[in-house]
CSV table of C-alpha atoms (C1' of nucleotides) in Angstrom, one decimal:
chain,number,residue,atom,x,y,z
A,1261,UNK,CA,-61.6,-50.8,-52.5
A,1262,UNK,CA,-59.3,-48.8,-50.0
A,1263,UNK,CA,-59.4,-49.7,-46.6
A,1264,UNK,CA,-60.0,-46.2,-45.7
A,1265,UNK,CA,-62.9,-46.0,-47.6
A,1266,UNK,CA,-65.3,-46.0,-44.5
A,1267,UNK,CA,-62.8,-44.9,-42.3
A,1268,UNK,CA,-62.1,-41.4,-41.4
A,1269,UNK,CA,-58.4,-40.3,-41.2
A,1270,UNK,CA,-57.4,-40.7,-37.6
A,1271,UNK,CA,-57.1,-36.9,-37.6
A,1272,UNK,CA,-60.3,-35.4,-39.0
A,1273,UNK,CA,-60.4,-33.4,-41.9
A,1274,UNK,CA,-63.2,-31.1,-41.1
A,1275,UNK,CA,-62.3,-27.6,-42.2
A,1276,UNK,CA,-61.0,-25.2,-39.7
A,1277,UNK,CA,-59.5,-21.9,-40.1
A,1278,UNK,CA,-56.4,-23.3,-38.4
A,1279,UNK,CA,-54.2,-25.3,-40.4
A,1280,UNK,CA,-51.7,-28.1,-39.3
A,1281,UNK,CA,-48.5,-28.1,-41.3
A,1282,UNK,CA,-45.9,-30.9,-40.8
A,1283,UNK,CA,-42.7,-31.9,-42.4
A,1284,UNK,CA,-41.1,-28.4,-41.9
A,1285,UNK,CA,-37.6,-28.0,-42.0
A,1286,UNK,CA,-36.1,-27.5,-38.7
A,1287,UNK,CA,-35.1,-23.8,-39.6
A,1288,UNK,CA,-38.6,-23.0,-40.3
A,1289,UNK,CA,-39.6,-19.8,-38.3
A,1290,UNK,CA,-42.7,-17.7,-38.2
A,1291,UNK,CA,-41.7,-15.5,-41.1
A,1292,UNK,CA,-41.4,-18.3,-43.4
A,1293,UNK,CA,-44.7,-19.7,-42.3
A,1294,UNK,CA,-46.3,-16.4,-42.9
A,1295,UNK,CA,-44.7,-16.0,-46.3
A,1296,UNK,CA,-46.2,-19.5,-47.4
A,1297,UNK,CA,-49.6,-18.9,-46.1
A,1298,UNK,CA,-50.2,-15.1,-46.5
A,1299,UNK,CA,-51.2,-15.2,-50.3
A,1300,UNK,CA,-54.5,-17.2,-48.9
A,1301,UNK,CA,-55.6,-14.6,-46.4
A,1302,UNK,CA,-54.7,-12.9,-43.2
A,1303,UNK,CA,-52.9,-14.7,-40.6
A,1304,UNK,CA,-53.8,-13.9,-37.2
A,1305,UNK,CA,-51.6,-16.5,-35.4
A,1306,UNK,CA,-49.0,-19.1,-35.8
A,1307,UNK,CA,-47.1,-21.6,-33.5
A,1308,UNK,CA,-44.1,-23.1,-34.8
A,1309,UNK,CA,-41.7,-25.6,-33.6
A,1310,UNK,CA,-44.4,-27.8,-32.7
A,1311,UNK,CA,-44.1,-31.6,-31.8
A,1312,UNK,CA,-41.2,-33.8,-30.6
A,1313,UNK,CA,-39.1,-32.9,-33.7
A,1314,UNK,CA,-40.2,-29.3,-33.8
A,1315,UNK,CA,-41.1,-29.6,-37.4
A,1316,UNK,CA,-44.7,-29.0,-37.2
A,1317,UNK,CA,-46.7,-25.7,-36.9
A,1318,UNK,CA,-50.0,-24.2,-36.9
A,1319,UNK,CA,-51.4,-21.3,-38.7
A,1320,UNK,CA,-54.6,-19.5,-38.0
A,1321,UNK,CA,-56.5,-17.4,-40.5
A,1322,UNK,CA,-59.0,-14.8,-40.0
A,1323,UNK,CA,-61.7,-16.9,-41.4
A,1324,UNK,CA,-62.3,-20.4,-42.6
A,1325,UNK,CA,-62.6,-19.7,-46.3
A,1326,UNK,CA,-59.0,-18.4,-46.3
A,1327,UNK,CA,-57.9,-21.8,-44.7
A,1328,UNK,CA,-60.0,-23.8,-47.2
A,1329,UNK,CA,-58.5,-21.9,-50.2
A,1330,UNK,CA,-55.1,-22.7,-49.2
A,1331,UNK,CA,-55.7,-26.3,-48.6
A,1332,UNK,CA,-57.7,-26.7,-51.9
A,1333,UNK,CA,-54.9,-24.9,-53.8
A,1334,UNK,CA,-52.2,-27.2,-52.6
A,1335,UNK,CA,-54.6,-30.3,-52.9
A,1336,UNK,CA,-54.8,-29.6,-56.8
A,1337,UNK,CA,-51.5,-27.9,-57.3
A,1338,UNK,CA,-48.7,-29.6,-59.2
A,1339,UNK,CA,-46.4,-27.8,-56.9
A,1340,UNK,CA,-46.3,-28.8,-53.3
A,1341,UNK,CA,-46.2,-26.3,-50.8
A,1342,UNK,CA,-42.6,-25.7,-49.8
A,1343,UNK,CA,-40.4,-24.2,-47.4
A,1344,UNK,CA,-36.9,-24.0,-48.3
A,1345,UNK,CA,-37.4,-26.6,-50.8
A,1346,UNK,CA,-38.9,-29.1,-48.3
A,1347,UNK,CA,-42.4,-30.3,-49.2
A,1348,UNK,CA,-45.0,-29.1,-46.4
A,1349,UNK,CA,-48.0,-31.1,-45.8
A,1350,UNK,CA,-50.9,-29.0,-45.0
A,1351,UNK,CA,-54.2,-30.1,-43.4
A,1352,UNK,CA,-56.9,-28.7,-41.2
A,1353,UNK,CA,-56.2,-28.7,-37.6
A,1354,UNK,CA,-58.6,-30.6,-35.5
A,1355,UNK,CA,-58.7,-27.3,-33.4
A,1356,UNK,CA,-60.3,-24.2,-34.4
A,1357,UNK,CA,-58.0,-21.6,-32.8
A,1358,UNK,CA,-54.6,-21.4,-31.6
A,1359,UNK,CA,-54.1,-21.0,-28.0
A,1360,UNK,CA,-51.2,-19.6,-26.2
A,1361,UNK,CA,-49.2,-19.1,-29.3
A,1362,UNK,CA,-46.2,-17.4,-27.4
A,1363,UNK,CA,-45.0,-19.1,-24.0
A,1364,UNK,CA,-42.6,-16.8,-22.2
A,1365,UNK,CA,-39.7,-18.8,-23.5
A,1366,UNK,CA,-40.8,-17.8,-27.1
A,1367,UNK,CA,-40.5,-14.1,-26.5
A,1368,UNK,CA,-37.3,-13.2,-28.3
A,1369,UNK,CA,-34.5,-11.7,-26.4
A,1370,UNK,CA,-30.7,-11.7,-26.5
A,1371,UNK,CA,-30.1,-14.5,-23.9
A,1372,UNK,CA,-31.0,-17.9,-24.7
A,1373,UNK,CA,-31.9,-20.6,-22.1
A,1374,UNK,CA,-30.3,-23.8,-23.3
A,1375,UNK,CA,-31.2,-27.0,-21.8
A,1376,UNK,CA,-28.7,-29.8,-22.6
A,1377,UNK,CA,-30.6,-33.0,-22.5
A,1378,UNK,CA,-29.2,-36.4,-21.6
A,1379,UNK,CA,-25.8,-35.1,-20.1
A,1380,UNK,CA,-24.5,-34.5,-16.8
A,1381,UNK,CA,-23.1,-31.1,-16.0
A,1382,UNK,CA,-19.7,-32.6,-16.3
A,1383,UNK,CA,-20.1,-33.9,-19.6
A,1384,UNK,CA,-20.4,-30.5,-21.5
A,1385,UNK,CA,-17.9,-28.0,-20.7
A,1386,UNK,CA,-18.4,-24.3,-20.8
A,1387,UNK,CA,-15.9,-24.0,-23.5
A,1388,UNK,CA,-17.8,-26.6,-25.8
A,1389,UNK,CA,-20.9,-24.5,-25.1
A,1390,UNK,CA,-18.9,-21.4,-26.0
A,1391,UNK,CA,-17.6,-22.9,-29.2
A,1392,UNK,CA,-20.9,-24.2,-30.3
A,1393,UNK,CA,-22.7,-21.0,-29.8
A,1394,UNK,CA,-20.0,-18.7,-31.0
A,1395,UNK,CA,-20.8,-19.9,-34.4
A,1396,UNK,CA,-23.5,-17.3,-34.5
A,1397,UNK,CA,-21.9,-14.3,-33.0
A,1398,UNK,CA,-19.8,-13.0,-30.2
A,1399,UNK,CA,-20.9,-14.7,-27.0
A,1400,UNK,CA,-20.8,-12.2,-24.2
A,1401,UNK,CA,-21.6,-14.4,-21.3
A,1402,UNK,CA,-22.6,-17.8,-20.2
A,1403,UNK,CA,-23.9,-19.2,-17.0
A,1404,UNK,CA,-24.4,-22.9,-16.4
A,1405,UNK,CA,-26.2,-24.6,-13.8
A,1406,UNK,CA,-27.9,-27.9,-12.9
A,1407,UNK,CA,-31.6,-28.3,-12.1
A,1408,UNK,CA,-34.5,-30.8,-12.2
A,1409,UNK,CA,-34.8,-29.9,-15.8
A,1410,UNK,CA,-31.3,-30.9,-16.5
A,1411,UNK,CA,-28.0,-29.2,-17.3
A,1412,UNK,CA,-28.9,-25.7,-18.6
A,1413,UNK,CA,-27.0,-22.7,-19.6
A,1414,UNK,CA,-27.9,-19.1,-20.4
A,1415,UNK,CA,-26.1,-17.7,-23.2
A,1416,UNK,CA,-26.0,-14.1,-23.7
A,1417,UNK,CA,-25.7,-12.6,-27.1
A,1418,UNK,CA,-25.3,-8.8,-28.0
A,1419,UNK,CA,-28.8,-8.7,-29.5
A,1420,UNK,CA,-32.2,-10.7,-30.0
A,1421,UNK,CA,-31.4,-11.3,-33.8
A,1422,UNK,CA,-28.1,-13.2,-33.4
A,1423,UNK,CA,-29.9,-15.3,-30.3
A,1424,UNK,CA,-32.7,-16.0,-32.8
A,1425,UNK,CA,-30.4,-17.3,-35.4
A,1426,UNK,CA,-28.8,-19.6,-32.8
A,1427,UNK,CA,-32.0,-20.8,-31.4
A,1428,UNK,CA,-33.3,-21.5,-35.0
A,1429,UNK,CA,-30.1,-23.2,-35.9
A,1430,UNK,CA,-29.5,-25.4,-32.7
A,1431,UNK,CA,-33.0,-25.9,-31.1
A,1432,UNK,CA,-33.4,-29.6,-31.3
A,1433,UNK,CA,-30.1,-30.3,-32.6
A,1434,UNK,CA,-27.1,-32.0,-31.0
A,1435,UNK,CA,-23.7,-31.1,-30.0
A,1436,UNK,CA,-21.2,-32.7,-32.2
A,1437,UNK,CA,-20.2,-36.0,-30.8
A,1438,UNK,CA,-16.5,-35.2,-31.3
A,1439,UNK,CA,-17.0,-32.4,-28.6
A,1440,UNK,CA,-18.5,-34.7,-26.1
A,1441,UNK,CA,-17.1,-37.5,-23.7
A,1442,UNK,CA,-17.5,-41.1,-25.4
A,1443,UNK,CA,-19.8,-42.2,-22.7
A,1444,UNK,CA,-22.4,-39.4,-23.6
A,1445,UNK,CA,-25.2,-40.7,-25.9
A,1446,UNK,CA,-27.6,-38.2,-27.4
A,1447,UNK,CA,-27.5,-34.8,-26.4
A,1448,UNK,CA,-30.1,-32.8,-27.6
A,1449,UNK,CA,-30.4,-28.9,-27.2
A,1450,UNK,CA,-33.6,-27.4,-26.2
A,1451,UNK,CA,-33.5,-23.6,-26.5
A,1452,UNK,CA,-35.8,-21.0,-25.5
A,1453,UNK,CA,-35.4,-17.4,-24.7
A,1454,UNK,CA,-34.5,-16.2,-21.4
A,1455,UNK,CA,-36.2,-13.1,-19.9
A,1456,UNK,CA,-32.8,-11.7,-19.0
A,1457,UNK,CA,-31.0,-9.2,-20.9
A,1458,UNK,CA,-27.7,-9.1,-19.0
A,1459,UNK,CA,-26.3,-11.9,-17.0
A,1460,UNK,CA,-24.4,-11.0,-13.7
A,1461,UNK,CA,-21.3,-12.9,-13.9
A,1462,UNK,CA,-19.2,-12.3,-11.0
A,1463,UNK,CA,-16.3,-14.7,-11.6
A,1464,UNK,CA,-14.8,-16.8,-14.4
A,1465,UNK,CA,-15.2,-20.3,-13.4
A,1466,UNK,CA,-15.9,-23.7,-15.1
A,1467,UNK,CA,-19.7,-22.6,-14.4
A,1468,UNK,CA,-19.7,-19.3,-15.6
A,1469,UNK,CA,-18.1,-16.9,-17.7
A,1470,UNK,CA,-18.0,-13.4,-18.9
A,1471,UNK,CA,-16.2,-12.9,-22.2
A,1472,UNK,CA,-16.6,-9.3,-22.3
A,1473,UNK,CA,-14.4,-8.8,-19.0
A,1474,UNK,CA,-11.0,-10.7,-19.0
A,1475,UNK,CA,-10.1,-9.0,-15.9
A,1476,UNK,CA,-13.0,-10.6,-14.1
A,1477,UNK,CA,-11.4,-12.6,-11.1
A,1478,UNK,CA,-11.2,-16.3,-11.7
A,1479,UNK,CA,-12.7,-18.4,-9.2
A,1480,UNK,CA,-11.2,-22.0,-9.5
A,1481,UNK,CA,-12.9,-23.3,-6.5
A,1482,UNK,CA,-16.4,-22.4,-7.5
A,1483,UNK,CA,-18.1,-25.8,-7.4
A,1484,UNK,CA,-21.9,-25.8,-7.8
A,1485,UNK,CA,-24.3,-27.2,-5.4
A,1486,UNK,CA,-22.6,-28.7,-2.4
A,1487,UNK,CA,-21.7,-26.1,0.2
A,1488,UNK,CA,-20.0,-28.4,2.8
A,1489,UNK,CA,-16.6,-29.3,2.2
A,1490,UNK,CA,-16.0,-32.3,0.0
A,1491,UNK,CA,-14.5,-35.4,1.6
A,1492,UNK,CA,-11.1,-36.5,0.6
A,1493,UNK,CA,-10.2,-40.0,-0.3
A,1494,UNK,CA,-9.1,-40.6,3.4
A,1495,UNK,CA,-12.5,-39.5,4.4
A,1496,UNK,CA,-11.2,-36.4,6.1
A,1497,UNK,CA,-12.6,-33.0,5.5
A,1498,UNK,CA,-10.7,-31.4,2.4
A,1499,UNK,CA,-10.9,-27.8,3.2
A,1500,UNK,CA,-9.8,-25.1,1.2
A,1501,UNK,CA,-9.9,-21.9,2.8
A,1502,UNK,CA,-12.5,-19.0,1.9
A,1503,UNK,CA,-13.5,-15.9,3.1
A,1504,UNK,CA,-16.9,-17.0,3.5
A,1505,UNK,CA,-17.7,-19.3,6.5
A,1506,UNK,CA,-20.5,-21.8,6.5
A,1507,UNK,CA,-21.9,-22.1,10.0
A,1508,UNK,CA,-24.2,-24.8,10.9
A,1509,UNK,CA,-26.2,-24.3,14.2
A,1510,UNK,CA,-26.7,-26.9,16.5
A,1511,UNK,CA,-29.4,-27.1,19.2
A,1512,UNK,CA,-30.9,-23.9,18.0
A,1513,UNK,CA,-33.3,-23.3,21.0
A,1514,UNK,CA,-33.3,-19.5,20.7
A,1515,UNK,CA,-33.4,-17.2,17.8
A,1516,UNK,CA,-30.4,-16.9,15.7
A,1517,UNK,CA,-31.2,-13.7,13.8
A,1518,UNK,CA,-28.8,-11.9,11.1
A,1519,UNK,CA,-28.3,-9.3,13.6
A,1520,UNK,CA,-27.1,-11.9,16.1
A,1521,UNK,CA,-24.7,-13.6,13.6
A,1522,UNK,CA,-23.4,-10.1,12.7
A,1523,UNK,CA,-22.7,-9.3,16.2
A,1524,UNK,CA,-20.9,-12.5,16.9
A,1525,UNK,CA,-18.8,-12.5,13.8
A,1526,UNK,CA,-18.0,-8.9,13.6
A,1527,UNK,CA,-15.7,-9.3,16.6
A,1528,UNK,CA,-13.0,-10.6,14.1
A,1529,UNK,CA,-13.6,-8.2,11.4
A,1530,UNK,CA,-15.7,-6.5,9.0
A,1531,UNK,CA,-18.7,-8.8,8.0
A,1532,UNK,CA,-19.7,-8.0,4.6
A,1533,UNK,CA,-22.8,-10.1,4.0
A,1534,UNK,CA,-24.9,-12.9,5.9
A,1535,UNK,CA,-27.3,-15.2,4.7
A,1536,UNK,CA,-29.4,-17.7,6.9
A,1537,UNK,CA,-30.8,-20.7,5.4
A,1538,UNK,CA,-32.2,-24.2,6.1
A,1539,UNK,CA,-30.6,-27.3,4.8
A,1540,UNK,CA,-31.8,-30.7,5.8
A,1541,UNK,CA,-33.9,-29.3,8.7
A,1542,UNK,CA,-30.8,-27.6,10.1
A,1543,UNK,CA,-30.3,-23.9,10.3
A,1544,UNK,CA,-27.1,-22.8,8.4
A,1545,UNK,CA,-25.6,-19.6,7.6
A,1546,UNK,CA,-23.0,-18.1,5.4
A,1547,UNK,CA,-20.8,-15.3,6.8
A,1548,UNK,CA,-18.7,-13.5,4.3
A,1549,UNK,CA,-15.7,-11.6,5.3
A,1550,UNK,CA,-13.5,-9.6,3.0
A,1551,UNK,CA,-10.5,-11.8,3.3
A,1552,UNK,CA,-9.5,-15.5,4.0
A,1553,UNK,CA,-7.4,-14.4,7.0
A,1554,UNK,CA,-10.3,-12.8,8.9
A,1555,UNK,CA,-12.4,-15.8,8.1
A,1556,UNK,CA,-9.8,-18.2,9.3
A,1557,UNK,CA,-9.4,-16.3,12.8
A,1558,UNK,CA,-13.2,-16.3,13.2
A,1559,UNK,CA,-13.6,-20.0,12.3
A,1560,UNK,CA,-10.9,-21.0,14.7
A,1561,UNK,CA,-12.1,-18.9,17.6
A,1562,UNK,CA,-15.7,-19.8,17.0
A,1563,UNK,CA,-15.7,-23.2,16.0
A,1564,UNK,CA,-17.7,-25.4,18.6
A,1565,UNK,CA,-18.7,-22.5,20.7
A,1566,UNK,CA,-22.3,-21.7,21.6
A,1567,UNK,CA,-23.9,-18.5,20.9
A,1568,UNK,CA,-26.0,-18.7,24.0
A,1569,UNK,CA,-25.2,-20.2,27.2
A,1570,UNK,CA,-26.3,-23.5,28.1
A,1571,UNK,CA,-25.0,-25.3,25.0
A,1572,UNK,CA,-27.6,-23.6,22.8
A,1573,UNK,CA,-27.1,-22.4,19.4
A,1574,UNK,CA,-23.7,-24.3,19.1
A,1575,UNK,CA,-21.7,-23.2,15.9
A,1576,UNK,CA,-19.9,-25.5,13.6
A,1577,UNK,CA,-17.8,-23.8,11.2
A,1578,UNK,CA,-16.3,-24.6,7.9
A,1579,UNK,CA,-15.2,-22.8,4.8
A,1580,UNK,CA,-17.8,-22.1,2.1
A,1581,UNK,CA,-16.8,-22.7,-1.5
A,1582,UNK,CA,-18.4,-19.3,-2.1
A,1583,UNK,CA,-16.4,-16.2,-2.2
A,1584,UNK,CA,-19.0,-13.6,-2.7
A,1585,UNK,CA,-22.5,-14.1,-1.6
A,1586,UNK,CA,-25.3,-12.9,-3.9
A,1587,UNK,CA,-27.7,-11.9,-1.1
A,1588,UNK,CA,-30.8,-9.6,-0.7
A,1589,UNK,CA,-29.6,-6.4,1.0
A,1590,UNK,CA,-32.0,-6.5,3.7
A,1591,UNK,CA,-34.4,-9.4,4.6
A,1592,UNK,CA,-35.2,-11.9,7.5
A,1593,UNK,CA,-32.6,-14.2,6.2
A,1594,UNK,CA,-30.0,-11.9,4.7
A,1595,UNK,CA,-28.2,-8.9,4.8
A,1596,UNK,CA,-25.5,-7.1,2.7
A,1597,UNK,CA,-23.6,-4.7,4.9
A,1598,UNK,CA,-21.6,-3.6,1.7
A,1599,UNK,CA,-24.6,-1.6,0.5
A,1600,UNK,CA,-24.8,1.8,2.1
A,1601,UNK,CA,-27.8,2.3,4.4
A,1602,UNK,CA,-29.0,-1.0,3.9
A,1603,UNK,CA,-30.8,-0.8,7.4
A,1604,UNK,CA,-32.7,2.0,6.0
A,1605,UNK,CA,-34.4,-0.5,3.5
A,1606,UNK,CA,-36.0,-2.0,6.7
A,1607,UNK,CA,-39.2,0.0,6.6
A,1608,UNK,CA,-39.4,-0.1,2.7
A,1609,UNK,CA,-38.9,-3.8,2.2
A,1610,UNK,CA,-42.2,-6.1,2.6
A,1611,UNK,CA,-41.4,-8.7,5.1
A,1612,UNK,CA,-42.1,-11.4,2.4
A,1613,UNK,CA,-40.3,-9.8,-0.3
A,1614,UNK,CA,-37.3,-12.1,-0.2
A,1615,UNK,CA,-39.6,-15.2,-0.4
A,1616,UNK,CA,-39.6,-15.0,-4.0
A,1617,UNK,CA,-37.4,-12.2,-4.8
A,1618,UNK,CA,-36.9,-12.7,-8.6
A,1619,UNK,CA,-40.1,-14.4,-9.4
A,1620,UNK,CA,-40.9,-11.5,-11.8
A,1621,UNK,CA,-37.8,-12.2,-13.8
A,1622,UNK,CA,-38.3,-15.7,-14.4
A,1623,UNK,CA,-41.5,-16.3,-16.3
A,1624,UNK,CA,-42.6,-19.8,-17.7
A,1625,UNK,CA,-40.0,-22.5,-17.8
A,1626,UNK,CA,-37.3,-20.6,-16.4
A,1627,UNK,CA,-39.4,-20.7,-13.1
A,1628,UNK,CA,-37.9,-24.0,-12.3
A,1629,UNK,CA,-34.3,-22.7,-12.3
A,1630,UNK,CA,-34.8,-19.7,-10.0
A,1631,UNK,CA,-32.9,-21.1,-7.4
A,1632,UNK,CA,-29.8,-22.0,-9.6
A,1633,UNK,CA,-30.2,-18.8,-11.4
A,1634,UNK,CA,-29.7,-16.8,-8.1
A,1635,UNK,CA,-26.7,-18.8,-7.6
A,1636,UNK,CA,-25.2,-19.2,-11.2
A,1637,UNK,CA,-26.0,-16.2,-12.8
A,1638,UNK,CA,-24.1,-14.4,-9.9
A,1639,UNK,CA,-21.3,-16.6,-10.9
A,1640,UNK,CA,-22.0,-19.5,-8.7
A,1641,UNK,CA,-21.4,-17.5,-5.5
A,1642,UNK,CA,-24.5,-18.6,-3.7
A,1643,UNK,CA,-25.5,-21.9,-2.5
A,1644,UNK,CA,-28.6,-23.2,-4.0
A,1645,UNK,CA,-30.8,-22.8,-1.1
A,1646,UNK,CA,-34.4,-22.4,-1.7
A,1647,UNK,CA,-35.6,-19.5,0.3
A,1648,UNK,CA,-39.2,-20.9,0.2
A,1649,UNK,CA,-37.8,-23.6,2.4
A,1650,UNK,CA,-37.4,-21.2,5.3
A,1651,UNK,CA,-41.1,-20.9,5.9
A,1652,UNK,CA,-42.4,-22.5,9.2
A,1653,UNK,CA,-39.3,-21.4,11.2
A,1654,UNK,CA,-40.9,-18.2,12.2
A,1655,UNK,CA,-40.6,-19.1,15.8
A,1656,UNK,CA,-37.2,-18.8,15.8
A,1657,UNK,CA,-36.6,-15.9,13.7
A,1658,UNK,CA,-39.5,-13.4,14.3
A,1659,UNK,CA,-38.6,-11.1,17.4
A,1660,UNK,CA,-36.8,-11.5,20.7
A,1661,UNK,CA,-40.4,-11.8,22.2
A,1662,UNK,CA,-40.3,-15.4,21.2
A,1663,UNK,CA,-37.2,-16.1,23.3
A,1664,UNK,CA,-38.0,-18.6,26.0
A,1665,UNK,CA,-38.3,-16.4,28.9
A,1666,UNK,CA,-36.3,-17.5,31.9
A,1667,UNK,CA,-33.4,-19.2,29.9
A,1668,UNK,CA,-32.6,-16.1,27.7
A,1669,UNK,CA,-29.0,-15.3,27.6
A,1670,UNK,CA,-27.5,-12.9,25.1
A,1671,UNK,CA,-24.9,-13.8,22.6
A,1672,UNK,CA,-21.1,-13.2,23.1
A,1673,UNK,CA,-19.1,-10.3,21.9
A,1674,UNK,CA,-15.6,-11.6,21.6
A,1675,UNK,CA,-13.1,-9.0,22.2
A,1676,UNK,CA,-13.9,-7.8,25.6
A,1677,UNK,CA,-12.9,-9.2,28.8
A,1678,UNK,CA,-15.8,-10.6,30.9
A,1679,UNK,CA,-14.3,-9.5,34.1
A,1680,UNK,CA,-14.4,-5.6,32.9
A,1681,UNK,CA,-18.2,-5.9,32.9
A,1682,UNK,CA,-20.2,-4.6,35.6
A,1683,UNK,CA,-22.7,-6.8,37.3
A,1684,UNK,CA,-25.9,-5.9,38.7
A,1685,UNK,CA,-25.2,-2.3,38.2
A,1686,UNK,CA,-28.0,-1.7,35.9
A,1687,UNK,CA,-30.8,-3.9,34.6
A,1688,UNK,CA,-28.8,-4.3,31.4
A,1689,UNK,CA,-25.7,-5.6,32.8
A,1690,UNK,CA,-27.5,-8.8,33.6
A,1691,UNK,CA,-28.5,-9.3,30.2
A,1692,UNK,CA,-25.1,-8.2,28.8
A,1693,UNK,CA,-24.2,-10.4,25.9
A,1694,UNK,CA,-20.7,-9.9,26.6
A,1695,UNK,CA,-21.1,-11.4,30.1
A,1696,UNK,CA,-22.9,-14.5,29.1
A,1697,UNK,CA,-21.6,-14.7,25.8
A,1698,UNK,CA,-18.0,-14.8,27.0
A,1699,UNK,CA,-18.9,-17.3,29.7
A,1700,UNK,CA,-20.5,-19.5,27.1
A,1701,UNK,CA,-17.5,-19.4,24.8
A,1702,UNK,CA,-15.2,-19.9,27.8
A,1703,UNK,CA,-16.8,-22.8,29.1
A,1704,UNK,CA,-17.0,-24.6,25.7
A,1705,UNK,CA,-13.5,-23.9,24.5
A,1706,UNK,CA,-11.5,-22.6,27.6
A,1707,UNK,CA,-8.2,-21.0,26.2
A,1708,UNK,CA,-9.5,-20.6,22.6
A,1709,UNK,CA,-12.0,-18.0,23.3
A,1710,UNK,CA,-11.4,-15.0,21.0
A,1711,UNK,CA,-13.0,-12.6,23.6
A,1712,UNK,CA,-10.3,-13.5,25.9
A,1713,UNK,CA,-7.4,-14.2,23.8
A,1714,UNK,CA,-7.7,-12.3,20.6
A,1715,UNK,CA,-8.5,-8.8,21.8
A,1716,UNK,CA,-7.2,-9.1,25.4
A,1717,UNK,CA,-8.6,-7.3,28.2
A,1718,UNK,CA,-8.5,-4.1,26.9
A,1719,UNK,CA,-12.2,-3.5,27.5
A,1720,UNK,CA,-14.0,-0.4,26.9
A,1721,UNK,CA,-16.0,1.2,29.6
A,1722,UNK,CA,-19.3,-0.5,30.5
A,1723,UNK,CA,-22.1,0.9,28.4
A,1724,UNK,CA,-20.0,2.0,25.7
A,1725,UNK,CA,-21.2,1.3,22.1
A,1726,UNK,CA,-19.6,-2.1,21.2
A,1727,UNK,CA,-21.7,-3.4,23.8
A,1728,UNK,CA,-24.8,-2.3,22.1
A,1729,UNK,CA,-24.1,-4.1,19.2
A,1730,UNK,CA,-24.0,-7.3,21.0
A,1731,UNK,CA,-27.2,-7.3,22.1
A,1732,UNK,CA,-29.6,-9.4,20.2
A,1733,UNK,CA,-32.5,-7.6,21.3
A,1734,UNK,CA,-31.5,-4.5,19.5
A,1735,UNK,CA,-33.4,-4.4,16.3
A,1736,UNK,CA,-31.2,-1.6,15.1
A,1737,UNK,CA,-27.6,-1.9,15.6
A,1738,UNK,CA,-27.2,1.8,15.9
A,1739,UNK,CA,-30.0,2.0,18.5
A,1740,UNK,CA,-28.9,4.3,21.4
A,1741,UNK,CA,-27.7,2.8,24.7
A,1742,UNK,CA,-30.7,4.5,26.6
A,1743,UNK,CA,-33.2,2.8,24.5
A,1744,UNK,CA,-31.9,-0.6,25.3
A,1745,UNK,CA,-33.4,0.0,28.8
A,1746,UNK,CA,-36.8,-0.7,27.1
A,1747,UNK,CA,-36.8,-4.3,26.4
A,1748,UNK,CA,-39.2,-5.7,23.9
A,1749,UNK,CA,-42.3,-7.0,25.4
A,1750,UNK,CA,-42.3,-10.5,26.6
A,1751,UNK,CA,-38.4,-10.8,27.0
A,1752,UNK,CA,-37.6,-11.6,30.4
A,1753,UNK,CA,-34.3,-10.8,32.1
A,1754,UNK,CA,-31.8,-13.7,32.3
A,1755,UNK,CA,-32.8,-16.5,34.5
A,1756,UNK,CA,-29.5,-16.9,36.0
A,1757,UNK,CA,-26.6,-14.5,37.0
A,1758,UNK,CA,-23.7,-13.6,34.8
A,1759,UNK,CA,-21.2,-16.2,34.7
A,1760,UNK,CA,-17.6,-15.4,34.1
A,1761,UNK,CA,-15.3,-17.9,32.7
A,1762,UNK,CA,-11.7,-17.7,32.7
B,269,DA,C1',-45.5,-36.9,-42.5
B,270,DG,C1',-50.1,-37.3,-38.6
B,271,DC,C1',-52.2,-31.9,-33.8
B,272,DA,C1',-49.6,-27.8,-29.4
B,273,DC,C1',-51.3,-25.7,-24.9
B,274,DA,C1',-53.0,-26.0,-19.7
DNA sequence: AGCACA
């Protein structure tokens, strides 16, 4: 008489050693599942927090009879199966084994990866996140970031037990409404484990916090994402100064390598770090000085000037929002000069290492946030460039041998008066970066050129070591002068004589 | 309260 008489249930009930459990309480974890099921046999695998509501689970016994005994028992029992007082419905799974029980995000650790669904980054403050997660124990560090997956946060606890409690309690739940702006609708938390064990927070900011280190400097201007200065209401650039310069390189017909940039920008002070990246098809670079003053001088001096003569590689400089770059110490695209002997790493670092430098650290679903991680775990100090985007520009970055032969001129070295340079006295003088570079600078911005005005005409003798550092052909900045006479194959001498501007 | 994962 029932309509289901000749119908099977939508989900077949043929016995399987895998059982499907539903109506589980949201708190349910693996241990509770095992407690419920182990009287009937040995459990070889489980999967909990399944389904949209995370209230289903699978349990796999070693053999079919054990699963059958459990289903049979509760089918005839007056006491339903329960977890924490909640009735659990048990049936045979329509599969015969549990696959992929543990995704990387399920491997417990002391750091949680929290995705806050349905909100924009600005809707949930780091203080709210801190408040919510502090209910389970001392929160050591928080780093937030925004990616395709949504607004995410890494929450570091002292140990995996506390992290686990927080995850079990909060996964799938919402941040209380009263903690959120009114316009926010639902706001579900999706929580998995991060592979990280210790976040590297460099600044206290609205994006990242280290609660273990109250003396960590505050970086009030660290704003995620956009590197370029924001536009003010009047449409003019709102520039706040920074010790890090953002250089956009226009008309980049010639290679602009880390070494070239280091040479150019070192004229104004110690360059700490450099990172080159592509943005919207344009090459950009971040150059970090120890202080704002140095950066400011460099910016004023170099803005609008060309690295190479003929209008090539014109620099446009602005202040980055970043204050401390998190770059690979030695790669094609970045350099950290604050690390001793970084140049020695050259031979040891595979050329492709930078392309996915932290891949091993970001298994599974964290993969999608790698770029943001590099930025935000470091405290929001790095723009969210994707190193992988830099493929395909090898023509410009490989070696000096790819310079167009006849038109090569070397980059400038501000700080030495062009007039002090010898011309034609040696093969090298014609390629002198000082000569051409200074000329280029002088032409582009007469009177502002740092090489003339800042350091005056107190030039060193030709051939002294600063000149070496200017030569982009030099792969190694400490290369002895004599070695520079041996040009890399394929690099032609300059096609035009040195030009000395005023 | 009704089947994951790739």
